[in-house]
Coordinates of C-alpha atoms and ligand atoms in Angstrom, one line a residue:
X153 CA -10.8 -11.0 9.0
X154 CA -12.7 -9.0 11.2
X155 CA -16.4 -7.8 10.5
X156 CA -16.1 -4.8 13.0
X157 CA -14.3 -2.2 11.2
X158 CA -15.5 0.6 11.5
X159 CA -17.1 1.0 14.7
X160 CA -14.4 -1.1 16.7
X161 CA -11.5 1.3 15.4
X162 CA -11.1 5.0 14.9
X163 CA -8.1 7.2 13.9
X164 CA -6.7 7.9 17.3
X165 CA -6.4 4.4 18.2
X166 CA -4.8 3.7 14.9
X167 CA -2.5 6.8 15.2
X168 CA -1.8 5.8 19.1
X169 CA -1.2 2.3 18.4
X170 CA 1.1 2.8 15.1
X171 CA 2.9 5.8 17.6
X172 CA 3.3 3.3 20.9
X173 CA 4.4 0.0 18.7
X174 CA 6.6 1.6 16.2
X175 CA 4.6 1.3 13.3
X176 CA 4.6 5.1 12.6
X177 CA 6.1 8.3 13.9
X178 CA 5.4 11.9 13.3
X179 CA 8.7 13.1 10.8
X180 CA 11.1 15.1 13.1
X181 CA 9.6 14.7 16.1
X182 CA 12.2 16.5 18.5
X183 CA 11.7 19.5 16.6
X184 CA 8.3 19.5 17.0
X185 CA 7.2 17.6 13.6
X186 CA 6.8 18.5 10.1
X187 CA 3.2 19.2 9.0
X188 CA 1.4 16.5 7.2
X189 CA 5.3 14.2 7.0
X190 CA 5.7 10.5 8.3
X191 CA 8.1 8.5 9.2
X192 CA 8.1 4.7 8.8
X193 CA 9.5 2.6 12.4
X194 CA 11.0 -0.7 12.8
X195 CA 7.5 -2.2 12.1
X196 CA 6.1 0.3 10.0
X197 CA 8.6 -0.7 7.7
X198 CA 8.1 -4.2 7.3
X199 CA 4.7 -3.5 6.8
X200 CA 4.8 -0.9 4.3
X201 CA 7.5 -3.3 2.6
X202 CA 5.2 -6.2 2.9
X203 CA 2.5 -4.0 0.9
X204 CA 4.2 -2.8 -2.1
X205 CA 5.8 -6.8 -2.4
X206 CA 2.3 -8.0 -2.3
X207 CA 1.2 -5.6 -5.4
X208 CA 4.7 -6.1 -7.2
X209 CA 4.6 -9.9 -6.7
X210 CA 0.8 -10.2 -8.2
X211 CA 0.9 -7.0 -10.6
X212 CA 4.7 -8.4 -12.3
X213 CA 6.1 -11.4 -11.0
X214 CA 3.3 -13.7 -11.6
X215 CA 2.3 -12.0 -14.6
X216 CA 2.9 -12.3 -18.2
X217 CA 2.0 -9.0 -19.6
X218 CA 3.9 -6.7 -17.3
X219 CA 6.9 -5.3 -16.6
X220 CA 8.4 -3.1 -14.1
X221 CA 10.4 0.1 -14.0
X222 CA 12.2 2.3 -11.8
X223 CA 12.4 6.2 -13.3
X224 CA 14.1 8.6 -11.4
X225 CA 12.2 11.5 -9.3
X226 CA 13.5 14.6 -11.2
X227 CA 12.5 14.6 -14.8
X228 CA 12.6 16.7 -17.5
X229 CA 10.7 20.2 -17.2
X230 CA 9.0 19.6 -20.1
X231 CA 7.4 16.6 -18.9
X232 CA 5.4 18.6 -17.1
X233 CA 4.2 21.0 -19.7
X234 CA 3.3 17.5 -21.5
X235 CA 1.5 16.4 -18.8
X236 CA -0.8 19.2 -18.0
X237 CA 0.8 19.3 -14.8
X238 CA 2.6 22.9 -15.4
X239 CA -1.0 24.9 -16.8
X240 CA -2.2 26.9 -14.7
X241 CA 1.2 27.7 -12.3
X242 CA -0.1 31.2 -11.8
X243 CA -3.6 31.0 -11.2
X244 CA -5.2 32.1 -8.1
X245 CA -6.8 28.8 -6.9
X246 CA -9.1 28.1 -3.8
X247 CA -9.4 24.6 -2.6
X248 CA -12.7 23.1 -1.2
X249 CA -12.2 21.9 2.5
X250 CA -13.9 18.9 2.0
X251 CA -13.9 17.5 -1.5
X252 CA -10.1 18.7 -2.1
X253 CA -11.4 20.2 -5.3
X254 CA -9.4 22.9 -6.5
X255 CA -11.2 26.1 -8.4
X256 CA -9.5 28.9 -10.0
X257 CA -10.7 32.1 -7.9
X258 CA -12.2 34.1 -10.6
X259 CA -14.1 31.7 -12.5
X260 CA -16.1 31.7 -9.0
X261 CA -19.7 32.7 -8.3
X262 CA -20.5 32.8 -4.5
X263 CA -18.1 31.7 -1.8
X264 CA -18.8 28.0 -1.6
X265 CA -17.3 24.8 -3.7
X266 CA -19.7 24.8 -7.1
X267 CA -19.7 20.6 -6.6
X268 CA -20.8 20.1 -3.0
X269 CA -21.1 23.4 -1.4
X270 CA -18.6 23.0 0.7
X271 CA -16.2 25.9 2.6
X272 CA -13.4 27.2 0.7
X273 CA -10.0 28.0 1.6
X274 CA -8.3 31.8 0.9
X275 CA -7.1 32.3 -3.0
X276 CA -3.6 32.1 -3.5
X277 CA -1.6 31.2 -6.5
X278 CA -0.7 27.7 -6.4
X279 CA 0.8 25.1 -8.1
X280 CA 0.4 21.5 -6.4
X281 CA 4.4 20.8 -8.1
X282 CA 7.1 21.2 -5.3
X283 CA 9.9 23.5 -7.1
X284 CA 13.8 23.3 -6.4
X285 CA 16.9 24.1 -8.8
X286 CA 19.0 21.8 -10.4
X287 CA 22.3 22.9 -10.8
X288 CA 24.5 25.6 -8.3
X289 CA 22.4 28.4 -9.6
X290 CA 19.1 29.2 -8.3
X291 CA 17.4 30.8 -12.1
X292 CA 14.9 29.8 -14.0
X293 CA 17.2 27.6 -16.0
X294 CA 17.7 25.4 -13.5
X295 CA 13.8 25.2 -12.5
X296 CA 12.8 21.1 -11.8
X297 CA 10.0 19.7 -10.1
X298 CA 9.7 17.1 -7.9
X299 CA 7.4 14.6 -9.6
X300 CA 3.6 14.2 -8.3
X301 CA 3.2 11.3 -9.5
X302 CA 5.0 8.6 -10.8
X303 CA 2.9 7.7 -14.2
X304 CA 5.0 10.4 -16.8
X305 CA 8.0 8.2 -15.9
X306 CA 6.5 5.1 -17.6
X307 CA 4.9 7.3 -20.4
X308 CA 8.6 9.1 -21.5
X309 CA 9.7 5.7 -21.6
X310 CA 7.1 3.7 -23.6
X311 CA 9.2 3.2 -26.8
X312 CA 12.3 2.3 -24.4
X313 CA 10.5 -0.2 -22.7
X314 CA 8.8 -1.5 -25.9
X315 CA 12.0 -1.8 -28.1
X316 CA 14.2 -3.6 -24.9
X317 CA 11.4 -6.1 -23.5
X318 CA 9.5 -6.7 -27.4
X319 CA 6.4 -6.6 -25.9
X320 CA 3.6 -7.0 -28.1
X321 CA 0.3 -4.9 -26.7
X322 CA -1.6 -5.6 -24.6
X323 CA 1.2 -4.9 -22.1
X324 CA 1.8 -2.9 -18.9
X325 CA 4.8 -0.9 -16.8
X326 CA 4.7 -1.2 -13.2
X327 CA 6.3 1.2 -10.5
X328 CA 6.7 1.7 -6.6
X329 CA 7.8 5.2 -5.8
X330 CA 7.3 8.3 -4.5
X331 CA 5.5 11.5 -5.4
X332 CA 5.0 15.2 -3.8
X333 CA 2.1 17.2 -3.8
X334 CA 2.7 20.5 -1.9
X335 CA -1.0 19.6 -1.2
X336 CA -3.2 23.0 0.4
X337 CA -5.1 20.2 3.1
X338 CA -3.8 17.8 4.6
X339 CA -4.7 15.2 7.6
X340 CA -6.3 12.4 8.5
X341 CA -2.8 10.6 9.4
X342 CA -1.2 9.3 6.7
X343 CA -4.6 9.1 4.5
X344 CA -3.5 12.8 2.6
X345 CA 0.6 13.9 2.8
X346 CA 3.1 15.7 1.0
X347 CA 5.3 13.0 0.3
X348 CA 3.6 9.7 -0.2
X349 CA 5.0 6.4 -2.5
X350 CA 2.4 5.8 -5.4
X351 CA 2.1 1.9 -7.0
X352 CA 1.2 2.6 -10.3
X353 CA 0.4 0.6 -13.7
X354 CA 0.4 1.9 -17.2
X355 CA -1.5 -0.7 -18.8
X356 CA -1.1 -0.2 -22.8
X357 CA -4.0 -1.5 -25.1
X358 CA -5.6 -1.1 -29.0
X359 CA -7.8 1.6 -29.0
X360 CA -11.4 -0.3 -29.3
X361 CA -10.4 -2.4 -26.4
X362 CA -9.6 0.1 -23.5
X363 CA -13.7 -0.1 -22.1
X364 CA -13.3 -4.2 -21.6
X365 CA -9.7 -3.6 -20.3
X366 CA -11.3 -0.4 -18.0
X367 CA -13.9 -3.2 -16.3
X368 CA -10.8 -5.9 -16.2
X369 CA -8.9 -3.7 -14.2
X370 CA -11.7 -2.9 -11.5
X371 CA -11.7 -6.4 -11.1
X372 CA -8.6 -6.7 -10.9
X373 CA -7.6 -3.9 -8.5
X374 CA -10.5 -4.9 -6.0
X375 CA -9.6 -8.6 -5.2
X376 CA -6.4 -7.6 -5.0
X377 CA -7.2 -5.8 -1.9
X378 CA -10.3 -8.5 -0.6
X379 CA -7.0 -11.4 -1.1
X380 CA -5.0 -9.8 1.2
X381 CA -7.1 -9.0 4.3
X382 CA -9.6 -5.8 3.4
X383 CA -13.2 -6.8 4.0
X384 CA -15.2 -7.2 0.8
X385 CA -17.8 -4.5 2.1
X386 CA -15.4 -1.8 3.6
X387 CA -14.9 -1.4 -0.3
X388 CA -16.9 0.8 -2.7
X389 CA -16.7 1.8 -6.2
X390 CA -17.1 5.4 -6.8
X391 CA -17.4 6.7 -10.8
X392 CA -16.5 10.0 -11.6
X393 CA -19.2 12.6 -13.0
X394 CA -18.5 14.0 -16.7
X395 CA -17.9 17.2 -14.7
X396 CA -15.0 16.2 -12.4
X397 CA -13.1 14.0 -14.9
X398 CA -9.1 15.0 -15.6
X399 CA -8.2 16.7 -18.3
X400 CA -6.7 13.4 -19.7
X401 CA -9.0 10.9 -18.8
X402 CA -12.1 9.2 -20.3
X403 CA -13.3 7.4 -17.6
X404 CA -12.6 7.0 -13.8
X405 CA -13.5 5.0 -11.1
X406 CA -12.1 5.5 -7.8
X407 CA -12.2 2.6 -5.2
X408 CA -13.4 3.7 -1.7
X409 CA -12.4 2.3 1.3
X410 CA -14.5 2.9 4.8
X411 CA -11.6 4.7 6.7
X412 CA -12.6 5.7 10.0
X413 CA -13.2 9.4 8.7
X414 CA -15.8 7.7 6.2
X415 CA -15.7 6.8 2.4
X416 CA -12.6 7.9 0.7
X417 CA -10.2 7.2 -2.3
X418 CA -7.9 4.2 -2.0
X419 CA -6.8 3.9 -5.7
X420 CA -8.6 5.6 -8.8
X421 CA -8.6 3.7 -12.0
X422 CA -8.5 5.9 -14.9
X423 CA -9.0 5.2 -18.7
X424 CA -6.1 7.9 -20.1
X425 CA -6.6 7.4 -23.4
X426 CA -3.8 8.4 -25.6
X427 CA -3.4 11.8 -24.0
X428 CA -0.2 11.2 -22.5
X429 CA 1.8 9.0 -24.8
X430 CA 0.4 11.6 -28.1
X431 CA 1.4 14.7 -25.6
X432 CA 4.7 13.6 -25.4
X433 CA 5.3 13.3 -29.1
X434 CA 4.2 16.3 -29.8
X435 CA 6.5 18.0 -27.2
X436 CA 9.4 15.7 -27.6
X437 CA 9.0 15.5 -31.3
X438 CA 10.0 11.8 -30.8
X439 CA 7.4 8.9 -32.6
X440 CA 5.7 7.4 -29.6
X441 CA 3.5 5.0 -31.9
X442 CA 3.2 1.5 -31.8
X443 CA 3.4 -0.7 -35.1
X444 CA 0.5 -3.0 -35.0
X445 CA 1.9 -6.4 -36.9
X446 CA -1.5 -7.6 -37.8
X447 CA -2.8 -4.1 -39.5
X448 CA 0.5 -2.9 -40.6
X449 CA -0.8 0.4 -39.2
X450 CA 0.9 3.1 -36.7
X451 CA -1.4 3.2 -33.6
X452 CA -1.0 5.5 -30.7
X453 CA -2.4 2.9 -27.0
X454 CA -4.8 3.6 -25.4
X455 CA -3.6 3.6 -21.5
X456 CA -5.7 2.5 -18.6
X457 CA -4.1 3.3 -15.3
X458 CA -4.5 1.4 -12.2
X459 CA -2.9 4.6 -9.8
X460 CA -2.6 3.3 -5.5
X461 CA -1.1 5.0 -3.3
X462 CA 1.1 3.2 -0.6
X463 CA 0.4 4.8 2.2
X464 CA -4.0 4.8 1.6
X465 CA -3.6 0.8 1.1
X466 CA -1.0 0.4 4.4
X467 CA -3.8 2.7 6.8
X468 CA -6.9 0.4 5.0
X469 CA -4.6 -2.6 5.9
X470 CA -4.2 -1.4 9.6
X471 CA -7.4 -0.2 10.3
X472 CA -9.2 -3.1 8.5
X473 CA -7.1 -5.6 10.9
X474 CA -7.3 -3.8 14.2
X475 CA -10.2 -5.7 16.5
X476 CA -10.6 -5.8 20.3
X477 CA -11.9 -8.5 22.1
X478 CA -12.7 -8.8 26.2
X479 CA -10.4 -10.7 27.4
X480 CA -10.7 -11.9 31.3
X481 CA -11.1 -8.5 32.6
X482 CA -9.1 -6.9 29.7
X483 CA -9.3 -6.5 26.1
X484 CA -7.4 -8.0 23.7
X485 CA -5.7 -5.8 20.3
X486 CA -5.3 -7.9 17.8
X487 CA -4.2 -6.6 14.4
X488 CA -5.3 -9.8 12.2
X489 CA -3.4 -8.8 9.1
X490 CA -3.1 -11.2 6.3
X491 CA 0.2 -13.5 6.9
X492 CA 1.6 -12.0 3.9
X493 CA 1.2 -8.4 5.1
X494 CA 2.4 -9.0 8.6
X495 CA 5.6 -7.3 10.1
X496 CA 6.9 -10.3 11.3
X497 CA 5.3 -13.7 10.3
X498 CA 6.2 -15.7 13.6
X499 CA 7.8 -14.9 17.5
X500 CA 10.2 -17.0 19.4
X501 CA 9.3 -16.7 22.8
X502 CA 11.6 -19.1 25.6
X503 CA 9.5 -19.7 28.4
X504 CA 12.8 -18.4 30.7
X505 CA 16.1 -16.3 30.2
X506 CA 17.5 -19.7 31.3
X507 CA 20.5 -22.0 30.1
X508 CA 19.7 -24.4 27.6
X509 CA 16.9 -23.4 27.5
X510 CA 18.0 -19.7 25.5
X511 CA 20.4 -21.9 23.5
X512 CA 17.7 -24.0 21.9
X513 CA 15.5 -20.7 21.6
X514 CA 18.0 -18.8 19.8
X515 CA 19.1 -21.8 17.6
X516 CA 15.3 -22.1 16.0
X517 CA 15.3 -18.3 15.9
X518 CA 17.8 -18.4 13.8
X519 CA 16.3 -21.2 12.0
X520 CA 13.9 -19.2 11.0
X521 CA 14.9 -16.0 10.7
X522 CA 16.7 -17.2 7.1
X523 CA 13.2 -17.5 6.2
X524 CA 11.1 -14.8 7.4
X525 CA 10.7 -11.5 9.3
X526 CA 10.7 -13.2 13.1
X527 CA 11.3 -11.4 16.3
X528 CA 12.5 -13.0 20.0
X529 CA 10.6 -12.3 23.4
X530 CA 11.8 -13.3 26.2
X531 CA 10.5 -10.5 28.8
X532 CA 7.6 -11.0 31.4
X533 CA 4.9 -14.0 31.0
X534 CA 4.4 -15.6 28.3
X535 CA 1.0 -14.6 28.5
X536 CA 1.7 -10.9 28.3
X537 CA 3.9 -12.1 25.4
X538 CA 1.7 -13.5 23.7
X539 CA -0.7 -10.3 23.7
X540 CA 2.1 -8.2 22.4
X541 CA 2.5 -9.8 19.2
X542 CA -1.6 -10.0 19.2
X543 CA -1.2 -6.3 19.0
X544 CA 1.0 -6.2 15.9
X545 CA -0.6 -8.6 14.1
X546 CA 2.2 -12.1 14.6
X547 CA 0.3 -15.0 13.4
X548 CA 2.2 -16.9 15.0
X549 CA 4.2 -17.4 18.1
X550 CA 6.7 -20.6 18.5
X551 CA 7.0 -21.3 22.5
X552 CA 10.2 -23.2 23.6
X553 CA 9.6 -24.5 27.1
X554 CA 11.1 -26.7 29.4
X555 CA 9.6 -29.8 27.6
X556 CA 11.3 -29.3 24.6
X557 CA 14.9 -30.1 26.2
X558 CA 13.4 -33.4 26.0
X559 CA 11.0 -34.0 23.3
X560 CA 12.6 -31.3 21.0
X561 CA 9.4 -30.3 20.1
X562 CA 7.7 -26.9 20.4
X563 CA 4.4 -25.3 20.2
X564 CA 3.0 -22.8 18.1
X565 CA 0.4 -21.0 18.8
X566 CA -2.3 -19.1 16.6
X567 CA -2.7 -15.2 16.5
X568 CA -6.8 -15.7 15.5
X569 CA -7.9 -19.1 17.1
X570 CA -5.4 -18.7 20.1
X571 CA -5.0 -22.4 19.6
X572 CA -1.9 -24.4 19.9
X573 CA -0.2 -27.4 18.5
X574 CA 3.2 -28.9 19.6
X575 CA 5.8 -30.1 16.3
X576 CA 9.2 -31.6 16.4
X577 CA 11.4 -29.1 15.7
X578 CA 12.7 -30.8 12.3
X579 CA 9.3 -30.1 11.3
X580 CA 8.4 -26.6 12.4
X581 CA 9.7 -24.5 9.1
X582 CA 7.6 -26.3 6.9
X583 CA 5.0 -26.6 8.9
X584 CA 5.0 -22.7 9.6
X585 CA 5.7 -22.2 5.6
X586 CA 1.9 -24.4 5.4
X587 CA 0.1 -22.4 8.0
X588 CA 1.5 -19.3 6.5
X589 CA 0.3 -20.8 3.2
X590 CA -3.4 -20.8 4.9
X591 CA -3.6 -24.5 6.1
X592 CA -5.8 -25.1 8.8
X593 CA -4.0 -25.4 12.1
X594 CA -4.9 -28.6 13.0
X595 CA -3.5 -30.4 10.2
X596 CA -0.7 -31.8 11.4
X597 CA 3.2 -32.7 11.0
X598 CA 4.1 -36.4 11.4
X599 CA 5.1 -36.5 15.3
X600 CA 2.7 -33.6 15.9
X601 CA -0.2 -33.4 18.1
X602 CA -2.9 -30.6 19.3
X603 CA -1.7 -29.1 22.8
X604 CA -4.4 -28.8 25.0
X605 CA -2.2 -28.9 27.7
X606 CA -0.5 -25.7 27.3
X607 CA -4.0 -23.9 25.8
X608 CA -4.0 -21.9 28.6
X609 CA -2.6 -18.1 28.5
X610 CA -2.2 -15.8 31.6
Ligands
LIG921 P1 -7.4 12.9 -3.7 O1 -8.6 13.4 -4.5 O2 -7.8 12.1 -2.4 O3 -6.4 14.0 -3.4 P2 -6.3 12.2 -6.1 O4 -7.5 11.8 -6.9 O5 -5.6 13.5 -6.3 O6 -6.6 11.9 -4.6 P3 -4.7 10.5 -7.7 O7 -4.0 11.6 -8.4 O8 -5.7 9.6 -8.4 O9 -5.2 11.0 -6.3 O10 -3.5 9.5 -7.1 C1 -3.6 8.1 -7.1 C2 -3.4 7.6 -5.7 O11 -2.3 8.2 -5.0 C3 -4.6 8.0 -4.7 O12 -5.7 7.1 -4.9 C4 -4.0 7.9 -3.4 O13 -3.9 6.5 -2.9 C5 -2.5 8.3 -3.6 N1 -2.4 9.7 -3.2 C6 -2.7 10.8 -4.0 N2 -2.4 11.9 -3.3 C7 -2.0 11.5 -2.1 C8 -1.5 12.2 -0.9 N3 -1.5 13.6 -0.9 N4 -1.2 11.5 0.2 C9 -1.2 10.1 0.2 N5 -1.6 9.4 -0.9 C10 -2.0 10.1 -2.0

């Protein structure tokens, strides 16, 4: 992991690289671009992916209190009225340029943001909900909104989720998705957009207990990023003031990350109460309580929401990762991303387009490719090759050279160390599954050995 973020990387060279490699592209790009949209390429994609398996594999899979959910982007209207979201739709808001916080235009003394002074933008009446019909008939019947954030799906189907899965509280719902906010600023790549994927947790507990879950949580959520790559101290916990809470919650910390435009919110953890879940009942007229075996009381949860985005954690990944090195009279781009995060997890590289030797090249590729995200490189040195996959962040190339006709072994070579070691190729999946697993290089297969010999790169 590198120690040199931030000084070593700043947005452009983020933007340029994720532009040049494929990583990300501006959304319509021919026609100019949409304003403040994204689009996810070839490796973008894997790495995005990558992220939200990481959260789902920790947050569910290997948990016993959680469970996932899916809920579908349109929801009721009423939801929203619920929610809080809807309040408001016709006020004349301004928006401070630089602590995004929104202020209806009347209750206003002076022209700059009451919290931190900052420049305002032009009143306007606004609501942050995107708006589109449902139905052939654009009226007010057929008003929906698309959602802008994914939490109200969990909440509408607490007592579904409670009577199907018999979980007994404490107990979460998980979900991976995507929200809109016709947001008024927007920038800083894909830190602040109009359509982002949230991963959020709605983590139900007795009322009495919510404060020790809150601090469990924080815990939580913060070596969640430190395990998968994000430097320790490019992390900050930031509570909020009684001032700026929600509406709905009691608490809330965000965790900062140092992005190259300076401190700003990765994920905020919020304690919600039982705002939404006792919202809800009263606007659905359905009984959202929970019967508590050991009382034999009623109790409404208390919620405490872990809220990511997607797209936040996948620019901290990247920018955390990117380091340059000098290299001869170069430098070298390495993206040192966490094994579990990277695009692709190895490259096969031939040392030339020539017969047998593509044969055995393609055959491991193969191989391996029923295991992992691989690629196959077989243009210019392998030197040059070898810098490539630096710059997305492989951590590991497999060379098949003119040796390994013979020996059938290979080498591999390291993304960090730049070291190599040559295995038999019986033994290179498992051995790739170990490294991948965080075992030292140098611990090796039976019939392996360390390759000096090859330790050289053009
Ligand atoms: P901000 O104050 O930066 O606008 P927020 O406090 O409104 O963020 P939350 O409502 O807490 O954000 O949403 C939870 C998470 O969803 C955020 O921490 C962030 O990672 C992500 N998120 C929210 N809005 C956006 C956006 N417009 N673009 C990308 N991600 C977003």
């Amino acid at each position: 992991m590198t120690e040199n973020t931030p000084s070593k990387v700043n947005m452009e060279k983020i933007v340029s690289l994720s532009r040049r490699r494929g990583f990300i592209f501006p959304s319509s790009e021919i026609y100019g671009g949409l304003s403040s949209c994204w689009d996810y390429g070839p490796l973008g994609v894997e790495l995005k992916r990558n992220v939200k398996e990481a959260w789902w594999r920790t947050m569910v899979q290997q948990r016993d209190d959680m469970v996932g959910m899916d809920a579908s982007i349109l929801m009721h209207p009423k939801t929203w009225e619920a929610s809080g979201h809807l309040s408001g739709f016709s006020d004349p808001l301004v928006e401070c340029k630089s602590c995004h916080q929104r202020w209806r235009a009347d209750d206003l003394e002076g022209d700059r943001c009451p919290s931190c002074g900052g420049e305002l933008t032009e009143p306007r009446l606004f609501n942050l909900m995107f708006k589109t019909f449902m139905g052939p008939v654009e009226d007010d019947a057929g008003v929906v909104y698309l959602r802008p954030e994914t939490a109200q799906g969990m909440f509408v189907n607490f007592q579904n989720v409670l009577n199907t899965t018999r979980k007994r509280l404490p107990f979460g719902i998980a979900q991976i998705g995507k929200s809109f906010r016709n947001e008024i600023t927007t920038g800083n790549f894909i830190f602040r957009s109009r359509e982002f994927e949230q991963m959020e947790i709605e983590f139900f507990v007795k009322p009495g207990t919510d404060e020790e879950w809150f601090d469990y949580w924080l815990e939580e959520r913060l070596n969640w990023y430190v395990k998968f790559g994000v430097n320790r101290e490019h992390l900050r916990l930031r509570e909020h003031g009684k001032e700026e809470l929600s509406h709905y919650s009691r608490r809330t910390v965000d965790i900062n990350y140092l992005f190259p435009m300076g401190w700003s919110e990765l994920e905020g953890i919020a304690n919600r109460g039982d705002f939404d879940l006792t919202q809800h009942a009263s606007f659905s007229g359905k009984d959202l309580s929970y019967f508590d075996e050991e009382t034999k009381e009623h109790i409404v949860p208390y919620v405490i929401e872990p809220s990511a985005g997607v797209d936040r954690p996948v620019l901290a990944f990247l920018c955390d990762a990117y380091d340059e090195e000098p290299d001869k009279d170069d430098i070298r781009v390495v993206l040192r991303f966490h094994p579990a995060i990277a695009p692709y997890k190895a490259a096969v590289l031939p040392l030339s387009r020539r017969q047998p030797l593509v044969e055995m090249a393609s055959e491991i590729y193969a191989g391996l490719r029923q295991c992992w995200t691989v690629t196959y490189d077989d243009a210019q040195s392998v030197g040059r090759r070898y810098r490539r996959q630096d710059e997305i962040g492989t951590p590991f190339c497999v060379t098949v050279d003119f040796k390994s006709l013979e020996d059938h072994q290979v080498t591999i070579r390291e993304r960090d160390s730049m070291n190599q070691i040559r295995v038999p190729v019986g033994e290179l999946q498992n051995t790739l599954q170990a490294k991948l697993d965080g075992e030292d290089l140098f611990v090796l297969p039976p019939g392996g050995q360390i390759w000096l010999e090859a330790n050289k790169e053009e």
